[in-house]
RNA sequence: GGAGAGGUGGUCGAGCGGCUUAAGGCACUGGUCUUGAAAACCAGCGAAGGGGGGACUCUUCCGUGGGUUCAAAUCCCACCCUCUCCGCCA
């Protein structure tokens, strides 16, 4: 959420940012009119409330003294009616203002490349050597099916399309990756581990920015205001909702595993095969709560921490700075990590690392105090996948496949898989 | 799911229609005293939003949302959460 004061002082920056995002900004003037109207009404209401408070004291005094206060009471009855009317108008205007504020995306950082869509994202660097094969590399879904480590049909039967079963060494590989990543980030990178709830309430979804705008993307539980979490970012960001942290405890760094649930509305026909786009997938997520002046350094470190996973798995990747037209709603700046998939002959997103600045903190009311005397300020929040597990499995299957259909296990994972060195056909 | 008890500032805790501008304690900050510290004493100490150049000032906030009243932390209704006991359960 953006600071309403910024609209009064710095409307131009907001309009420019929205334009670069391709966000329509037609009701800016009516928004400003509402804001002005709100302040007018507020002043009227407050003046009347002050009158009511003062006169009510007089009523109390008169009654105490045994005097008649009927005239005052009669007068205040009218004043109270006026207050009620004004308060209703105010409530209406404030809810309109809030509705607009909640649907406006974050302001972009000045270093974000200007562009229209994903084609305009800027590559920052590449890592790793793209493997060469002396045979035609297979798609991960064919490899997995041949090895009998994933079952898509059973997923479709038991749940529906875009659900699946992992089995045997497939399930083991998925679990090994979760443990490997959690250990790396906890032990090597100093993140604190969290295992959050995977069902969250509406306030949490609004706090981290999924709602009200993207309700059709979420899985909602019938008859309840509960949602299946689309990412561990939602519960972990909201861990500190409406709280004031002390500066000495910042930065706070968390790593959380969760299953993630996405309705994938509007992506019918895209990536219908394999592990790339599912209704349910596993993810290890990195979260940071930091001081505003640190957040861009912390973004670099965050993406480096995510990159480290790919380096240790020896998977080639590139890192992109998302352009203004492709960047997410809550983010001020985002790096995407894309891993190499040999069969597709292209890089595919496997992690997204974002600095949300104070956008989520403002929605969720997460603040900190520099010292005992100072006023609370909003923290900056960052999040990044570290990494998406299913897509990592896909990358391992495709990059580590052998001519005979077997798949080697990356060395760093072997200790997590009872020292299995390859997955072969039974 | 049933029955009870509760939710008040950073924390503990009083208040149960108008002398509350939310008492008091603790914590915290500054000061006095002290070689230094502790203790003691003095003072300060919540958030959000308005107005003003500023010193200031006003409004709102006692789990959340409604209602009653001239006036609500206090009364009424609904909901949420916590605790205790019972039932059920991995």
XYZ file of C-alpha atoms (C1' of nucleotides) in Angstrom:
516
model
C 0.000 0.000 0.000
C 1.208 3.469 -0.825
C 1.358 6.329 1.647
C -1.610 8.627 1.062
C 0.572 11.600 1.975
C 2.735 10.800 -0.991
C -0.235 11.477 -3.246
C -0.472 14.997 -1.857
C 3.248 15.770 -2.052
C 4.618 13.682 -4.870
C 1.811 12.691 -7.204
C 4.117 12.837 -10.209
C 6.345 9.960 -9.039
C 3.311 7.790 -8.475
C 1.846 8.577 -11.869
C 5.145 7.868 -13.619
C 5.579 4.557 -11.817
C 2.048 3.458 -12.634
C 2.484 4.428 -16.263
C 5.668 2.375 -16.567
C 3.879 -0.597 -15.080
C 1.122 -0.182 -17.613
C -1.339 0.413 -14.795
C -4.347 2.557 -15.764
C -4.411 5.795 -13.782
C -7.724 7.278 -14.798
C -9.165 7.947 -11.332
C -6.230 9.884 -9.903
C -8.157 13.164 -9.838
C -11.263 11.662 -8.280
C -8.979 10.022 -5.720
C -7.492 13.373 -4.794
C -10.975 14.883 -4.580
C -12.036 12.131 -2.195
C -8.992 12.835 -0.041
C -9.831 16.537 0.139
C -13.460 15.775 0.911
C -12.388 13.412 3.662
C -10.364 16.071 5.397
C -13.204 18.582 5.189
C -15.670 16.185 6.736
C -13.162 15.084 9.330
C -12.679 18.636 10.532
C -16.413 19.188 10.811
C -16.928 15.943 12.687
C -14.052 16.571 15.053
C -15.278 20.037 15.877
C -18.732 18.684 16.725
C -17.218 15.897 18.806
C -15.224 18.422 20.736
C -18.417 20.364 21.410
C -20.176 17.214 22.547
C -17.329 16.305 24.890
C -17.249 19.753 26.458
C -21.022 20.050 26.883
C -21.315 16.535 28.241
C -18.961 17.590 30.996
C -21.263 20.521 31.727
C -24.221 18.142 31.887
C -22.354 16.054 34.405
C -21.562 19.111 36.531
C -25.138 20.397 36.427
C -26.554 17.022 37.372
C -24.090 16.754 40.207
C -25.203 20.154 41.431
C -28.817 19.087 41.158
C -29.559 21.516 38.367
C -31.703 20.873 35.317
C -29.708 20.048 32.157
C -32.598 19.361 29.798
C -31.772 22.224 27.443
C -28.190 21.066 27.009
C -29.231 17.464 26.516
C -31.716 18.476 23.884
C -29.046 20.481 22.082
C -26.577 17.611 22.189
C -29.138 15.190 20.866
C -29.048 17.170 17.619
C -25.276 17.434 17.635
C -24.988 13.678 18.088
C -27.268 13.113 15.116
C -25.070 15.361 12.982
C -21.967 13.507 14.131
C -23.554 10.219 13.217
C -24.346 11.452 9.716
C -20.848 12.850 9.203
C -19.227 9.680 10.524
C -21.237 7.589 8.099
C -20.161 9.764 5.187
C -16.572 9.589 6.367
C -16.659 5.831 6.686
C -17.961 5.565 3.142
C -15.260 7.865 1.744
C -12.501 6.197 3.714
C -13.514 2.784 2.500
C -13.494 4.075 -1.087
C -10.028 5.535 -0.587
C -8.809 2.310 0.936
C -10.251 0.220 -1.874
C -8.301 2.307 -4.366
C -5.100 2.267 -2.297
C -5.260 -1.507 -1.900
C -5.406 -2.044 -5.645
C -2.479 0.233 -6.561
C 0.856 -1.547 -7.081
C 4.158 -0.605 -5.499
C 6.333 2.259 -6.719
C 9.338 0.988 -8.634
C 12.968 1.485 -7.744
C 14.874 3.797 -10.098
C 17.191 0.965 -11.190
C 14.318 -1.115 -12.588
C 14.625 -1.312 -16.377
C 11.733 0.282 -18.248
C 9.913 -2.137 -20.499
C 6.604 -3.522 -21.644
C 6.703 -7.238 -20.924
C 8.967 -10.179 -20.157
C 10.912 -9.668 -23.367
C 12.277 -6.432 -21.913
C 13.720 -7.993 -18.757
C 17.443 -7.369 -18.485
C 19.902 -10.208 -17.998
C 22.363 -9.418 -15.211
C 24.635 -12.458 -15.384
C 24.861 -16.148 -16.197
C 26.417 -18.990 -14.281
C 27.398 -22.543 -15.252
C 28.078 -24.375 -18.463
C 25.137 -25.514 -20.494
C 25.433 -29.319 -20.754
C 25.867 -30.951 -24.104
C 24.323 -34.323 -24.896
C 25.322 -36.900 -27.467
C 21.690 -37.937 -27.600
C 18.378 -36.076 -27.818
C 17.633 -34.887 -24.249
C 14.218 -35.905 -23.001
C 11.623 -33.769 -21.268
C 11.550 -34.180 -17.482
C 7.984 -35.556 -17.549
C 9.068 -38.350 -19.886
C 12.148 -39.095 -17.798
C 10.090 -39.133 -14.604
C 7.374 -41.320 -16.062
C 9.906 -43.807 -17.463
C 11.623 -44.007 -14.080
C 8.232 -44.353 -12.381
C 9.049 -41.641 -9.840
C 6.127 -39.346 -10.644
C 2.542 -40.258 -11.493
C 0.506 -37.597 -13.225
C -2.509 -39.803 -14.054
C -3.003 -40.787 -10.422
C -2.832 -37.109 -9.450
C -5.516 -36.272 -11.988
C -7.739 -39.139 -10.819
C -7.398 -38.533 -7.112
C -7.415 -34.731 -7.197
C -7.605 -33.228 -10.663
C -5.472 -31.846 -13.412
C -2.266 -30.127 -12.304
C -1.943 -32.375 -9.245
C 0.484 -35.244 -9.030
C 2.021 -37.984 -6.948
C 5.742 -38.305 -6.411
C 6.747 -41.845 -5.592
C 9.805 -43.889 -4.730
C 13.049 -42.021 -5.347
C 11.033 -39.147 -6.823
C 9.397 -38.528 -3.475
C 12.773 -39.028 -1.815
C 14.399 -36.518 -4.173
C 11.709 -33.927 -3.472
C 12.154 -34.381 0.275
C 15.943 -34.364 -0.006
C 15.832 -31.033 -1.827
C 13.649 -29.519 0.869
C 16.023 -30.650 3.579
C 19.131 -29.672 1.633
C 17.839 -26.152 1.005
C 16.561 -25.675 4.543
C 19.919 -26.761 5.973
C 21.882 -24.569 3.588
C 19.914 -21.447 4.461
C 19.761 -22.158 8.196
C 23.267 -23.362 8.801
C 25.303 -21.601 6.118
C 23.290 -18.444 5.493
C 21.992 -17.752 9.006
C 18.246 -17.782 8.423
C 15.922 -18.884 11.201
C 13.729 -21.838 10.304
C 9.950 -21.595 10.352
C 7.262 -24.107 9.529
C 4.170 -21.952 9.022
C 0.472 -22.723 8.733
C -0.580 -23.412 5.179
C -4.066 -22.039 5.699
C -4.303 -18.291 6.238
C -7.086 -15.818 6.838
C -8.210 -12.918 4.681
C -6.347 -10.280 6.661
C -3.086 -12.081 6.032
C -3.769 -12.299 2.314
C -4.455 -8.554 2.255
C -1.403 -7.834 4.413
C 1.078 -9.437 2.076
C -0.670 -8.108 -1.027
C -2.431 -11.117 -2.594
C -5.846 -9.577 -1.930
C -8.067 -7.856 -2.879
C -6.679 -7.823 -6.404
C -5.776 -11.426 -7.055
C -8.575 -13.367 -5.402
C -9.115 -15.566 -8.467
C -5.526 -16.844 -8.136
C -6.118 -18.223 -4.650
C -7.705 -21.382 -3.340
C -10.446 -20.416 -0.940
C -12.018 -22.799 1.522
C -15.769 -22.995 1.178
C -17.883 -21.125 3.758
C -14.838 -19.701 5.479
C -12.581 -16.761 5.085
C -9.665 -19.161 4.838
C -7.243 -19.493 1.958
C -4.683 -22.135 1.105
C -1.432 -20.263 1.160
C 0.022 -19.556 -2.279
C 3.510 -19.152 -0.765
C 5.099 -19.255 2.686
C 5.649 -15.537 2.186
C 2.028 -14.961 3.269
C 2.135 -16.576 6.723
C 5.703 -15.490 7.481
C 5.249 -11.829 6.506
C 2.102 -11.766 8.619
C 3.919 -13.279 11.575
C 4.743 -9.701 12.567
C 1.504 -8.093 11.419
C 0.542 -5.083 13.594
C 3.737 -5.312 15.590
C 6.556 -2.935 16.418
C 10.014 -4.506 16.352
C 13.096 -3.058 17.974
C 15.930 -2.009 15.696
C 18.489 -4.178 17.466
C 16.627 -7.283 16.285
C 16.848 -6.278 12.629
C 17.460 -7.653 10.137
C 15.281 -10.685 10.808
C 15.812 -13.518 8.343
C 13.548 -16.533 8.013
C 13.480 -19.586 5.843
C 10.221 -21.477 5.599
C 9.126 -24.570 3.790
C 5.496 -24.834 2.747
C 3.320 -26.466 0.189
C 1.979 -23.744 -2.092
C -1.455 -23.674 -3.669
C -2.361 -21.709 -6.770
C -5.497 -21.876 -8.833
C -3.525 -20.918 -11.981
C -6.613 -19.178 -13.286
C -5.994 -17.878 -16.768
C -3.113 -20.208 -17.558
C -5.138 -22.950 -19.199
C -3.046 -24.563 -21.906
C 0.266 -23.194 -20.590
C 2.804 -25.720 -19.306
C 0.165 -28.395 -19.000
C 2.770 -31.129 -18.868
C 5.297 -31.806 -16.171
C 6.320 -30.149 -12.954
C 6.375 -26.530 -14.042
C 2.860 -25.294 -13.339
C 0.805 -27.138 -10.719
C -2.023 -26.340 -8.347
C 0.096 -27.614 -5.470
C 3.874 -27.506 -5.230
C 6.579 -27.330 -2.599
C 8.776 -24.325 -2.009
C 11.463 -23.162 0.371
C 11.030 -19.441 0.844
C 13.393 -16.803 2.210
C 12.011 -13.785 4.053
C 13.641 -10.705 5.510
C 12.486 -7.826 7.678
C 15.081 -5.054 7.449
C 15.741 -1.360 8.027
C 14.866 0.776 5.002
C 18.456 1.871 4.404
C 19.619 -1.774 4.209
C 17.015 -3.237 1.930
C 18.842 -3.033 -1.387
C 22.019 -4.583 0.027
C 19.817 -7.254 1.519
C 18.191 -7.897 -1.841
C 21.599 -8.629 -3.383
C 22.428 -11.021 -0.536
C 19.044 -12.676 -0.798
C 19.432 -13.467 -4.467
C 23.006 -14.654 -3.849
C 21.660 -17.040 -1.197
C 19.151 -18.411 -3.705
C 21.819 -18.648 -6.423
C 24.016 -20.658 -4.077
C 21.496 -23.499 -4.201
C 21.801 -23.727 -7.983
C 25.578 -23.487 -7.816
C 25.830 -26.333 -5.319
C 23.487 -28.414 -7.480
C 25.614 -27.410 -10.471
C 22.614 -26.272 -12.476
C 23.240 -23.542 -15.071
C 21.159 -20.427 -14.575
C 20.875 -16.776 -15.411
C 19.613 -13.877 -13.374
C 17.309 -11.181 -14.704
C 16.201 -7.831 -13.455
C 12.491 -7.717 -14.173
C 11.361 -4.711 -16.156
C 8.626 -2.259 -15.157
C 6.024 -4.058 -17.242
C 6.690 -7.552 -15.849
C 7.424 -6.936 -12.176
C 5.005 -8.137 -9.492
C 2.356 -6.047 -7.753
C 4.047 -5.774 -4.341
C 7.629 -5.436 -5.528
C 9.810 -2.369 -5.987
C 12.587 -4.420 -7.581
C 12.785 -8.098 -8.513
C 15.499 -10.467 -9.659
C 14.337 -13.671 -11.288
C 16.592 -16.722 -11.327
C 16.053 -18.897 -14.350
C 17.419 -22.413 -14.560
C 18.463 -24.121 -17.780
C 16.106 -26.797 -19.105
C 17.878 -28.753 -21.907
C 14.809 -30.264 -23.526
C 13.053 -26.899 -23.841
C 16.392 -25.380 -24.754
C 15.606 -22.372 -22.606
C 15.864 -20.878 -19.133
C 12.812 -21.212 -16.855
C 12.000 -19.244 -13.716
C 12.941 -21.095 -10.537
C 13.165 -18.226 -8.056
C 11.937 -14.687 -7.739
C 13.646 -12.356 -5.254
C 11.919 -9.103 -4.436
C 12.356 -6.035 -2.317
C 8.875 -4.859 -1.379
C 10.270 -1.850 0.495
C 7.514 -0.653 2.875
C 4.633 -1.741 0.644
C 3.735 -4.895 2.597
C 4.817 -3.408 5.912
C 2.346 -0.570 5.438
C -0.490 -2.972 4.623
C 0.363 -5.330 7.436
C 1.383 -2.655 9.960
C 4.899 -3.969 10.578
C 7.082 -1.288 12.105
C 10.270 -0.862 14.091
C 11.677 1.674 16.490
C 15.261 2.889 16.132
C 15.465 3.547 19.866
C 13.164 4.068 22.818
C 12.419 7.676 22.002
C 11.895 7.488 18.274
C 8.656 7.088 16.377
C 7.879 3.752 14.793
C 8.836 3.457 11.113
C 7.794 0.835 8.612
C 10.293 -1.964 7.984
C 11.189 -3.113 4.503
C 10.271 -6.684 3.606
C 12.000 -8.945 1.114
C 11.138 -12.378 -0.145
C 12.663 -14.871 -2.484
C 12.284 -18.504 -3.424
C 15.166 -20.515 -2.238
C 14.000 -22.461 -4.362
C 10.842 -23.846 -5.912
C 11.275 -27.574 -5.323
C 9.292 -29.073 -8.197
C 11.064 -26.963 -10.785
C 14.389 -27.939 -9.223
C 13.449 -31.599 -9.650
C 12.596 -30.881 -13.281
C 15.965 -29.178 -13.777
C 17.876 -32.040 -12.146
C 16.060 -34.657 -14.211
C 16.772 -32.862 -17.460
C 20.331 -31.721 -16.764
C 21.508 -34.933 -15.103
C 19.860 -37.384 -17.516
C 21.958 -40.081 -19.164
C 21.588 -41.756 -22.554
C 20.172 -44.910 -20.939
C 17.355 -43.025 -19.230
C 18.915 -43.009 -15.768
C 19.465 -39.803 -13.847
C 22.513 -39.041 -11.719
C 21.944 -37.508 -8.301
C 23.898 -34.279 -7.656
C 26.645 -34.973 -5.145
C 25.413 -32.534 -2.501
C 22.078 -34.331 -2.425
C 23.438 -37.837 -1.986
C 23.816 -37.526 1.801
C 20.145 -36.554 1.900
C 19.177 -39.640 -0.142
C 20.860 -42.392 1.754
C 23.798 -42.072 -0.674
C 21.829 -43.118 -3.703
C 23.920 -41.978 -6.683
C 21.471 -42.374 -9.517
C 17.865 -43.168 -10.287
C 17.526 -45.974 -12.748
C 14.704 -47.915 -14.334
C 13.528 -50.753 -12.132
C -18.692 -29.904 20.112
C -20.492 -28.811 25.634
C -19.716 -25.813 30.380
C -17.281 -21.934 32.730
C -13.563 -17.742 33.070
C -11.222 -13.982 30.589
C -9.219 -10.289 26.566
C -7.380 -2.762 29.288
C -0.867 0.942 27.111
C 6.070 -2.238 26.228
C 4.430 -5.545 30.445
C 1.486 -6.581 35.024
C -2.964 -4.701 36.716
C -7.281 -1.295 38.800
C -11.629 0.731 36.863
C -17.753 -1.886 35.593
C -22.313 5.033 32.834
C -20.224 11.502 33.931
C -14.203 14.040 39.314
C -10.462 8.758 33.970
C -7.096 13.567 30.821
C -7.147 5.038 31.551
C -5.138 4.791 38.687
C -0.916 2.160 40.480
C 3.406 -1.173 39.960
C 7.333 -2.986 36.764
C 10.340 -2.034 32.565
C 12.582 1.938 29.830
C 14.862 7.180 29.232
C 16.999 11.645 31.474
C 18.556 14.005 36.031
C 20.159 14.445 41.463
C 23.309 11.813 44.828
C 28.003 8.474 44.358
C 35.144 7.426 43.010
C 31.935 3.952 39.999
C 27.634 1.035 40.445
C 23.286 -0.263 43.150
C 19.568 1.861 46.118
C 16.777 6.194 46.958
C 14.579 10.578 45.117
C 12.840 13.900 40.918
C 11.120 14.137 35.977
C 9.785 11.926 31.384
C 7.589 7.778 28.921
C 1.589 4.673 23.695
C -0.411 4.768 18.600
C -3.077 6.778 14.351
C -5.258 10.895 12.018
C -6.501 16.319 11.570
C -5.290 21.884 12.211
C -1.191 25.560 12.810
C 4.977 28.726 10.590
C 5.803 27.140 15.487
C 5.171 26.711 21.018
C 0.951 23.882 20.697
C -3.975 21.959 19.891
C -8.145 18.754 18.537
C -10.227 13.844 17.382
C -10.058 8.632 17.703
C -8.206 4.053 19.993
C -9.556 -0.393 26.521
C -10.199 -7.987 21.418
C -13.373 -6.813 16.514
C -17.955 -4.904 14.553
C -22.765 -2.986 15.511
C -26.392 -0.790 19.068
C -28.471 2.122 23.513
C -27.347 7.191 25.730
C -26.634 14.195 26.043
C -22.302 11.036 27.640
C -19.606 4.030 26.985
C -13.393 0.782 28.871
C -18.066 0.480 31.779
C -24.849 -1.327 29.510
C -27.005 -4.537 25.160
C -26.198 -7.803 20.608
C -23.044 -10.556 17.263
C -18.350 -12.389 16.152
C -12.974 -13.543 17.042
C -9.188 -15.171 20.253
C -7.005 -17.135 24.967
C -7.336 -20.160 29.456
C -9.674 -24.263 32.643
C -12.755 -28.667 32.736
C -15.542 -32.454 29.816
C -16.181 -35.037 25.118
C -13.795 -36.402 20.438
C -9.258 -37.049 17.971
C -3.444 -37.687 14.954
